[in-house]
Coordinates of C-alpha atoms and ligand atoms in Angstrom, one line a residue:
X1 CA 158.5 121.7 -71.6
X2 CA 159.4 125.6 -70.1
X3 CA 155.4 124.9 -67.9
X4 CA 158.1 127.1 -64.9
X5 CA 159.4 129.6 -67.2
X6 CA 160.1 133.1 -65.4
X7 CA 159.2 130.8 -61.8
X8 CA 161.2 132.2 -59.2
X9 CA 161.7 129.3 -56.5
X10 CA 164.0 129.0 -53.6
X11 CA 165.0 125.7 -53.3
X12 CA 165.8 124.9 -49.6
X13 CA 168.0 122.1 -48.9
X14 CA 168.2 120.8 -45.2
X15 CA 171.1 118.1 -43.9
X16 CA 169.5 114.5 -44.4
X17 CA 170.4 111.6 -46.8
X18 CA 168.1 112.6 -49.4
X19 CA 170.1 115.9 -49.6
X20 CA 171.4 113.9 -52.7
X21 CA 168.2 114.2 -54.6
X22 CA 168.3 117.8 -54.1
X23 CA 170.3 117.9 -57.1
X24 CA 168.2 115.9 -59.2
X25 CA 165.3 118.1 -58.5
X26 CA 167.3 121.3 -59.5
X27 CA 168.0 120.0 -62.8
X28 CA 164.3 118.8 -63.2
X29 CA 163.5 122.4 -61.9
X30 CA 165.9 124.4 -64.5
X31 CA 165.1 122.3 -66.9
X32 CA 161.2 123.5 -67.5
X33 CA 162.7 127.0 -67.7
X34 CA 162.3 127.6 -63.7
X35 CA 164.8 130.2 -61.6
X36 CA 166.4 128.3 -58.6
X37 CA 167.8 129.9 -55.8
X38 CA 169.1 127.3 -53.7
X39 CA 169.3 127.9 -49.9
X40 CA 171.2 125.0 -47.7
X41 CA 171.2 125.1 -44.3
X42 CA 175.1 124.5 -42.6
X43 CA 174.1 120.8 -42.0
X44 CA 173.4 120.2 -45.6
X45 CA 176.8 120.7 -47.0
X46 CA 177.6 117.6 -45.0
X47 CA 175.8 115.7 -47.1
X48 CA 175.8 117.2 -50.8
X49 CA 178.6 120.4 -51.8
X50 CA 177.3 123.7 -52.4
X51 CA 179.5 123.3 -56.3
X52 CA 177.5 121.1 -57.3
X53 CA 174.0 123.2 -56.7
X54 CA 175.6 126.6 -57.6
X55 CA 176.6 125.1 -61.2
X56 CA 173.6 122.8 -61.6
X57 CA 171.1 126.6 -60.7
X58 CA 174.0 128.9 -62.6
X59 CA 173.7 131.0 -58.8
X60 CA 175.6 131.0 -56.0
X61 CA 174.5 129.2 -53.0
X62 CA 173.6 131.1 -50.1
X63 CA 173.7 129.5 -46.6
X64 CA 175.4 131.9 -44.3
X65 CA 174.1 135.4 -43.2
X66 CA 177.4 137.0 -44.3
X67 CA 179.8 136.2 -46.9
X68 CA 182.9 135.8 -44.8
X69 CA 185.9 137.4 -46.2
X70 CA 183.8 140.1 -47.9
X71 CA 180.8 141.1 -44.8
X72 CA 178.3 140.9 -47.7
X73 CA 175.0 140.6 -46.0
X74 CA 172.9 137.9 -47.8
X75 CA 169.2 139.1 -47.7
X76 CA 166.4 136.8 -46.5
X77 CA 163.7 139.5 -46.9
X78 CA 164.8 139.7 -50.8
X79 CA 164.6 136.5 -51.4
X80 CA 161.5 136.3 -49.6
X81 CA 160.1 138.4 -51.7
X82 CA 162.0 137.2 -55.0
X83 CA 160.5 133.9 -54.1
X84 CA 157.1 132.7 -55.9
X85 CA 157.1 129.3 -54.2
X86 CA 159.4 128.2 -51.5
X87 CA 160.4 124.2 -51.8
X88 CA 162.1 122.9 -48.6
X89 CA 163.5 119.0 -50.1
X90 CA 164.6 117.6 -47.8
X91 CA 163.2 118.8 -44.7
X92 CA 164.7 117.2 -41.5
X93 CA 163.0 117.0 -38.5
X94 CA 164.6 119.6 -36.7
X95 CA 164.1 122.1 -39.6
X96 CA 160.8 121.5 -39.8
X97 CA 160.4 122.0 -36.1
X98 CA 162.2 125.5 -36.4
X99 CA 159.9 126.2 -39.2
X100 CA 157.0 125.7 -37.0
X101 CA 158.2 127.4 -33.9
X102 CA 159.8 130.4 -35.7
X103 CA 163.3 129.3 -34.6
X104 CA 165.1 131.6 -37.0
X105 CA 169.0 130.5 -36.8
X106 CA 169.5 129.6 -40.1
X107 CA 169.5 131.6 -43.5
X108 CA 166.9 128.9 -44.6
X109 CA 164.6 129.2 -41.7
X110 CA 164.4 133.3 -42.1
X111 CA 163.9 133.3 -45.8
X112 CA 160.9 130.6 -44.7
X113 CA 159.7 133.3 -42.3
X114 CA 160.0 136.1 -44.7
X115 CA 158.5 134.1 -47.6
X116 CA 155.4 135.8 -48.5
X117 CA 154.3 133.2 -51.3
X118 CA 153.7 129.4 -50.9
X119 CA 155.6 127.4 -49.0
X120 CA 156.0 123.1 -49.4
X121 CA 158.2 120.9 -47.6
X122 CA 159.0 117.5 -48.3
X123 CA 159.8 115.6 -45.2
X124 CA 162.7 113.1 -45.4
X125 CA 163.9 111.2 -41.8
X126 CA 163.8 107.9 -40.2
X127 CA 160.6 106.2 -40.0
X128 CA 160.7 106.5 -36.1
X129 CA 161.1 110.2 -36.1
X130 CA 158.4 111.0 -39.0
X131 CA 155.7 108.9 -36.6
X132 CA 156.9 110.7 -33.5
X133 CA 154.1 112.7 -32.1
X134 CA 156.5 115.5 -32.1
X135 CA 156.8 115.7 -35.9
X136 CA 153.2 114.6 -36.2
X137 CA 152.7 118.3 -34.0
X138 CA 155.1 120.4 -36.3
X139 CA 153.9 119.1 -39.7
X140 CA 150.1 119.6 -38.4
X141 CA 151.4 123.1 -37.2
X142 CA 152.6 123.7 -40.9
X143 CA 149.8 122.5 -42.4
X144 CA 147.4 124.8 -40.5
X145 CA 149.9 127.8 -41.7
X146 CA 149.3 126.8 -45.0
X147 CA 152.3 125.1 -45.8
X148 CA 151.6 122.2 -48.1
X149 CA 153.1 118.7 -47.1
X150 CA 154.3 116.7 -49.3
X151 CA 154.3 113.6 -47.8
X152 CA 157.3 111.1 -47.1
X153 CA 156.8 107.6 -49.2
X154 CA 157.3 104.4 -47.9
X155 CA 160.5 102.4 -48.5
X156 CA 163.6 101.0 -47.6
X157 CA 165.4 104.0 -45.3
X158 CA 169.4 105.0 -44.8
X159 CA 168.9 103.2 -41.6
X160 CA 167.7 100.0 -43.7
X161 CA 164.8 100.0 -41.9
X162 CA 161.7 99.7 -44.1
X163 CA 158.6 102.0 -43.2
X164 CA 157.7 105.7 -43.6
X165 CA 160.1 108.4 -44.4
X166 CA 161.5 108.5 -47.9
X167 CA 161.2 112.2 -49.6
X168 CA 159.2 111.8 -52.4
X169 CA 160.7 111.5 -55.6
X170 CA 161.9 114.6 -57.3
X171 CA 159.6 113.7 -60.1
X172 CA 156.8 114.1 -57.9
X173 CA 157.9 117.1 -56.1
X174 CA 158.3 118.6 -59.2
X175 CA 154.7 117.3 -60.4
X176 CA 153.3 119.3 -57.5
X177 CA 155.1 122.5 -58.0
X178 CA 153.6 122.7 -61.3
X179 CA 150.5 121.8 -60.1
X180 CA 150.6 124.5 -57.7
X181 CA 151.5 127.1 -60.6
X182 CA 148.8 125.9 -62.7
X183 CA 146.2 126.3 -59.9
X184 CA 147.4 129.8 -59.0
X185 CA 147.4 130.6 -62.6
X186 CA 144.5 129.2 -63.8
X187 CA 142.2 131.5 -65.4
X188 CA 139.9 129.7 -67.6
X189 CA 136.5 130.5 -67.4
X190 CA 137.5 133.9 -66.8
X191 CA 136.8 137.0 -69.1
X192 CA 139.5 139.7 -69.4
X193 CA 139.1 142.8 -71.1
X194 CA 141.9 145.2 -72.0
X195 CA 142.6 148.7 -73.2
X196 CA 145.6 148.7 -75.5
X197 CA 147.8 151.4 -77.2
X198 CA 147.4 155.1 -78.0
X199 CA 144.2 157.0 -79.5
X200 CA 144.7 158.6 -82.2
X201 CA 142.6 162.2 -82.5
X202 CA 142.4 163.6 -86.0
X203 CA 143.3 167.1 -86.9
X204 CA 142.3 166.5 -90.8
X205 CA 142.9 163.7 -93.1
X206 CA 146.3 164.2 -93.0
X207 CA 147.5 164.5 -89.3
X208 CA 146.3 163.8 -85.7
X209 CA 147.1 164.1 -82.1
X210 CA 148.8 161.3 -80.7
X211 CA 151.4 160.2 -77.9
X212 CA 154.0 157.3 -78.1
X213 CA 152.2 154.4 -76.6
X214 CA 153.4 151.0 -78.2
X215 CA 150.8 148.8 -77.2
X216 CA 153.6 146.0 -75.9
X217 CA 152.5 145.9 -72.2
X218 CA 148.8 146.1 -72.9
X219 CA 149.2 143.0 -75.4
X220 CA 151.7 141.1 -72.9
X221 CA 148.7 141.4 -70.5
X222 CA 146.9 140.2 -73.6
X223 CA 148.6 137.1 -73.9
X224 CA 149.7 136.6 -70.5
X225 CA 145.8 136.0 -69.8
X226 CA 144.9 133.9 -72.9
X227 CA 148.0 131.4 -71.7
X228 CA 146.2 131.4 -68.9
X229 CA 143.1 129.8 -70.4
X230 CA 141.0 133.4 -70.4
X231 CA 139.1 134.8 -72.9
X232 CA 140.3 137.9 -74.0
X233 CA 139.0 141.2 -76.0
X234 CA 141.7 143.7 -76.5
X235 CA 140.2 147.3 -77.4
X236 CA 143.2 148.6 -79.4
X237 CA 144.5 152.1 -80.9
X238 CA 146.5 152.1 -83.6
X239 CA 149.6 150.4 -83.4
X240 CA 152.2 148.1 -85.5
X241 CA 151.6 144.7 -84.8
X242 CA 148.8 142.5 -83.0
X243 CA 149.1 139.2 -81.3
X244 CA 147.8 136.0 -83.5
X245 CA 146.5 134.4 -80.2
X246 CA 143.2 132.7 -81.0
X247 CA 142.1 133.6 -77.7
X248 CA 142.6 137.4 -78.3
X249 CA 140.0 139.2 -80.1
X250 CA 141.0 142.7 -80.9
X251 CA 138.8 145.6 -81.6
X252 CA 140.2 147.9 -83.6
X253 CA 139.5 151.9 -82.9
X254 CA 141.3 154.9 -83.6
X255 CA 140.1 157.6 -81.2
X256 CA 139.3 157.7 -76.9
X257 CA 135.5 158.1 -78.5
X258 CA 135.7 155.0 -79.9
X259 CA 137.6 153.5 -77.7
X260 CA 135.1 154.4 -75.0
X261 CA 132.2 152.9 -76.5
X262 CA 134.1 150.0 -77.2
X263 CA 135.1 149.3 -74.2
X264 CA 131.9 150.1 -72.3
X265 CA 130.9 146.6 -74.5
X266 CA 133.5 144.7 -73.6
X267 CA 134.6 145.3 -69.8
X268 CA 130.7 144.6 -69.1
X269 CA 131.2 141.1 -69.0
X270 CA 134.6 141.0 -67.8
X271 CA 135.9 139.6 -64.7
X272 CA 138.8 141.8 -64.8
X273 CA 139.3 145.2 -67.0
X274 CA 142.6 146.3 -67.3
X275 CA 143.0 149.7 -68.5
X276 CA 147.0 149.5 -70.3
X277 CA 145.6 152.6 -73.4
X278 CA 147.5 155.8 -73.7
X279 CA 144.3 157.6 -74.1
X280 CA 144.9 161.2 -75.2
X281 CA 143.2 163.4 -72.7
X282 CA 142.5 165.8 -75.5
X283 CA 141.4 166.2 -78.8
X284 CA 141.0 169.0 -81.6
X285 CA 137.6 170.6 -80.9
X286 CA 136.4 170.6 -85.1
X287 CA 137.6 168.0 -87.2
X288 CA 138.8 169.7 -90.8
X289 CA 137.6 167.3 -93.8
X290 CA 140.3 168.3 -95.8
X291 CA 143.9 168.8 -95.6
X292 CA 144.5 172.3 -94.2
X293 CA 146.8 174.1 -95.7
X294 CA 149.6 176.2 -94.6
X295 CA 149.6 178.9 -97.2
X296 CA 149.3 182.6 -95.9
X297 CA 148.8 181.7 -92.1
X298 CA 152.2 182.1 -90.2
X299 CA 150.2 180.8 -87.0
X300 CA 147.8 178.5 -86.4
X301 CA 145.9 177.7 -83.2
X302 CA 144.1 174.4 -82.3
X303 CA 142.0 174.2 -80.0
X304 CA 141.3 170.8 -78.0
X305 CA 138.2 169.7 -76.0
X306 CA 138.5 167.0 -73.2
X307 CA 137.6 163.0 -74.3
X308 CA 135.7 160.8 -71.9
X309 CA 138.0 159.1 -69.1
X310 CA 136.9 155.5 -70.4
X311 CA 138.6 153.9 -66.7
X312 CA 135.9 156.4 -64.6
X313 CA 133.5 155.7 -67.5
X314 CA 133.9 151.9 -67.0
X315 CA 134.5 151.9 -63.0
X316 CA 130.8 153.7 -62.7
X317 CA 129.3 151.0 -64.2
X318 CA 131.6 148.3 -61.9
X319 CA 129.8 144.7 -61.8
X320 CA 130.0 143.4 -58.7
X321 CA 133.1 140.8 -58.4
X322 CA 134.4 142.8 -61.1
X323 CA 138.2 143.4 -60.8
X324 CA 140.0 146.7 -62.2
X325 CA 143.4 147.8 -63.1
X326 CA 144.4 150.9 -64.0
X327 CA 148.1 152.4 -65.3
X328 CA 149.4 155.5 -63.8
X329 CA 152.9 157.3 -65.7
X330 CA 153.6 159.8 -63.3
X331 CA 157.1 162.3 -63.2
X332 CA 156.8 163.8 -59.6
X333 CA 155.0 162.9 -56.4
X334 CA 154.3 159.4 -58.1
X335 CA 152.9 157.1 -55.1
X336 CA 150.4 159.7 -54.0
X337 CA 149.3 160.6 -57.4
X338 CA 148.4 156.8 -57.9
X339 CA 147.2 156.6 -54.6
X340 CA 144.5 159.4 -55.5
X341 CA 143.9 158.2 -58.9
X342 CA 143.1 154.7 -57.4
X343 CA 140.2 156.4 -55.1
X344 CA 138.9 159.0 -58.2
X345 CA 139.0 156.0 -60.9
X346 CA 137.2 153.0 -58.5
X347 CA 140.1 151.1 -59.2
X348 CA 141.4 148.1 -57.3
X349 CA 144.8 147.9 -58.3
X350 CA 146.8 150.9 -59.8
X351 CA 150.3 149.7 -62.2
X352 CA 152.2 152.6 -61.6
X353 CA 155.4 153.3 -64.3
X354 CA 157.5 156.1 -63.8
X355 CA 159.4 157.6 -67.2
X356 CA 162.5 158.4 -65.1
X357 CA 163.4 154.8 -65.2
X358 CA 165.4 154.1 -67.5
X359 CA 163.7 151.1 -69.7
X360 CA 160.5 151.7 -68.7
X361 CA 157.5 153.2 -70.1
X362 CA 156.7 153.8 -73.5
X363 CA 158.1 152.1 -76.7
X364 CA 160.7 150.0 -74.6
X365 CA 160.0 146.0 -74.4
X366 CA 160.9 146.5 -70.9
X367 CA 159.2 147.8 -68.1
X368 CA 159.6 148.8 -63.7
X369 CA 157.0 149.0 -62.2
X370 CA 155.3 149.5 -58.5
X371 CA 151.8 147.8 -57.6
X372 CA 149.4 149.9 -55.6
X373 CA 146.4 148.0 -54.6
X374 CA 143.3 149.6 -52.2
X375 CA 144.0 147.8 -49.6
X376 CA 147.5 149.7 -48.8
X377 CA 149.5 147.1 -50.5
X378 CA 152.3 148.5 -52.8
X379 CA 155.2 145.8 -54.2
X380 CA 157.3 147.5 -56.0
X381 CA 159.2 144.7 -59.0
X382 CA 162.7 145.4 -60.9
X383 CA 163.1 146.3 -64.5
X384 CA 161.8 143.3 -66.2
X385 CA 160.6 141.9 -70.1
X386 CA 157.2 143.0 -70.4
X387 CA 155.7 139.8 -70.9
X388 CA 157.4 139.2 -67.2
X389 CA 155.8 142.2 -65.5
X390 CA 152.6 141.2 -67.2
X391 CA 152.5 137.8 -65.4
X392 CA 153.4 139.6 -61.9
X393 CA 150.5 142.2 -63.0
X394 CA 148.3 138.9 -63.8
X395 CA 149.6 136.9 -60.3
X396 CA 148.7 140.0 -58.2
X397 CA 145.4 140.7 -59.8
X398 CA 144.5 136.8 -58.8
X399 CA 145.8 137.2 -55.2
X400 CA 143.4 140.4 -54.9
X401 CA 140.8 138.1 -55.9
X402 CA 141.8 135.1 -53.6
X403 CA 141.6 137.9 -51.1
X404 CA 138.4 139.6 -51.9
X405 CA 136.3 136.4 -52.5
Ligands
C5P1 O1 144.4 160.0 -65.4 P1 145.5 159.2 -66.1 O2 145.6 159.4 -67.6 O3 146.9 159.3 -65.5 O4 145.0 157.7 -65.8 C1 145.6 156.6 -66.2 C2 144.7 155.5 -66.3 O5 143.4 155.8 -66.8 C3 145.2 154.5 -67.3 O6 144.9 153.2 -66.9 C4 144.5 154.9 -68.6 O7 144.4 153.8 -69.5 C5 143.2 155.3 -68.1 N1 142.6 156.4 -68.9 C6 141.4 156.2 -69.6 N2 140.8 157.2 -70.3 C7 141.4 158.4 -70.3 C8 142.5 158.7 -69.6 C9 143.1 157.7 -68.9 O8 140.9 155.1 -69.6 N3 140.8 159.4 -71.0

């Protein structure tokens, strides 16, 4: 029933009858595991309390710019940005007319107008005022932003007239919302192919060269993917556990030699390669077939030759329509360092986790990290679950293809 789990929606509430349903639509919202923000314009508390919304979403309601006693400055661009869908139920006439002009005097209106996902309103007014040309103009203005409509039903009004104007049911608001989730999600059809975990470069039987590398994000973009509906081959170092996702196949392999011609297989059919290995830059130059021992030598020098870049290995044979991701742990001068790596490596999108953060990086199950796409666009997310950054890694990486299609 959790089809919204990890969601982020802001939930914006404007001052018309149907306010009422608002709170019916929260719970039906919550309840499949979504995260409500509820934002009510002044006009709205006429009609249903902000109490009743903060306890039902487990936030506080915002409405004003400030918090009054306190000056606290309530941010529309953060929540803009929080925001993976924006609903507007109800949406009056004059709120939807501000929406379309850009009249931005409400905390509602400028977290529309800094909303950089989807967008849907559901009208709710007198039958009169939904058939007047002027919000026939707005709703048409919407529409050709790309705001998606969800039109008013038919029934008996507030006014007790009968005609066009009801909001839509919250059932059916809440049908479209996952709708919209499942069609931005949707990746069946669609080949994914992943590096995963650390290599493992053997000095002798015994011992190897080797870094910390978990394999947790690699297999949270794993099985964010297969959720998705994709197909998935995971080219993984060695590492303790491995997802049981039917949709996963995993290819085992120990060193960056392997891994490399591994991978060169399986990101050739791929739509998107995603490069999440720890791949040791180095390994010993001779391999020792037996155990070497440490009698008599107080020193001992090993000396390591470079392995193949596997990303730059892939990325030179890129298929066209081909989408690639690469990870970048960097200590100093991080964004340019990703920025340059994005260029060197042909990548389109760069995932780029600093180890100063505390939580993130290796071995944690959590993870911070900033986006870096080609085209200049660089989202940087808070420390999160893997399995959540993997789904704003995933949502990204379809927008870039949206974009470049
Ligand atoms: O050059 P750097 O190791 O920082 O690059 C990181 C990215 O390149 C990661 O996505 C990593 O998986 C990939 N990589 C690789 N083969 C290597 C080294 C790094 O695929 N030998």
């Amino acid at each position: 029933m959790e089809s919204l789990k990890g969601k982020h929606i802001v939930l914006g509430i404007t001052g018309g009858i149907a306010a009422y349903k608002s709170a019916i639509l929260l719970r039906l919202l919550i309840k499949r595991g979504a995260e409500v923000q509820v934002v009510m314009t002044p006009a709205a508390k006429e009609f249903i309390t902000p109490v009743t919304l903060s306890a039902l979403s487990g936030k506080p309601v915002v409405s004003e710019f400030f918090t009054a006693n306190t000056g606290e400055w309530h941010s529309h661009v953060d929540l803009g940005l929080w925001a993976d869908l924006m609903v507007v139920a109800p949406a009056t006439a004059s709120t939807l007319g501000k929406m379309a002009n850009g009249i931005a005097d409400n905390m509602l209106v400028t977290t529309y107008l800094s909303a950089k996902e989807h967008v849907m309103v559901a009208p709710a007014m007198d039958l009169d005022m939904y058939a007047s040309p002027s919000t026939r103009r707005n709703l048409a203005t919407l529409a050709s932003d790309g705001v998606e409509i969800i039109e008013a039903a038919e029934g008996e009004l507030a006014s007790h007239l009968v005609g066009k104007g009801r909001m839509a049911e919250p059932e059916e608001i809440v049908e479209r919302v996952e709708r919209f989730f499942l069609r931005r999600n949707d990746m069946s059809g669609m080949k994914v192919a992943i590096t995963v975990g650390p290599t493992y470069e053997k000095i002798d039987p015994v011992r190897f060269v080797g870094n910390y590398s978990s394999g947790k994000m690699g297999f949270a973009l794993a099985e964010e993917c297969a959720s998705r509906g994709a197909e998935v081959t995971a080219v993984a170092g060695p590492v303790s556990y491995y997802p049981s996702n039917p949709s996963i196949k995993i290819v085992k392999v120990e060193s960056a030699r392997e891994m490399n011609d591994e991978a060169l297989k399986a990101f050739g059919s791929a739509d998107v390669g995603i490069f999440a290995a720890a791949v040791a830059d180095y390994r010993p130059e001779e391999y020792c077939d037996h155990k070497i021992k440490r009698e008599g030598s107080e020193e001992m020098t090993l000396r390591l030759v470079k392995n193949p870049d596997i990303a730059l290995n892939v990325a030179n044979n890129k298929k066209n329509g081909q989408t690639l991701v690469g990870f970048a742990l960097e200590t100093n001068d991080a964004v340019v360092n990703a920025e340059k790596k994005l260029e060197k490596k042909n990548l389109d999108m760069i995932v780029l986790n600093s180890l100063e953060d505390k939580g993130a990086g290796f071995r944690t199950d959590t993870n911070k990290v900033t986006l870096i796409s080609r085209n200049g666009d660089e989202k940087r997310f808070p420390l999160k679950s893997k399995r959540e950054v993997a789904c704003d890694i995933i949502d990204e990486i379809m927008e870039l293809r949206k974009n470049n299609s």
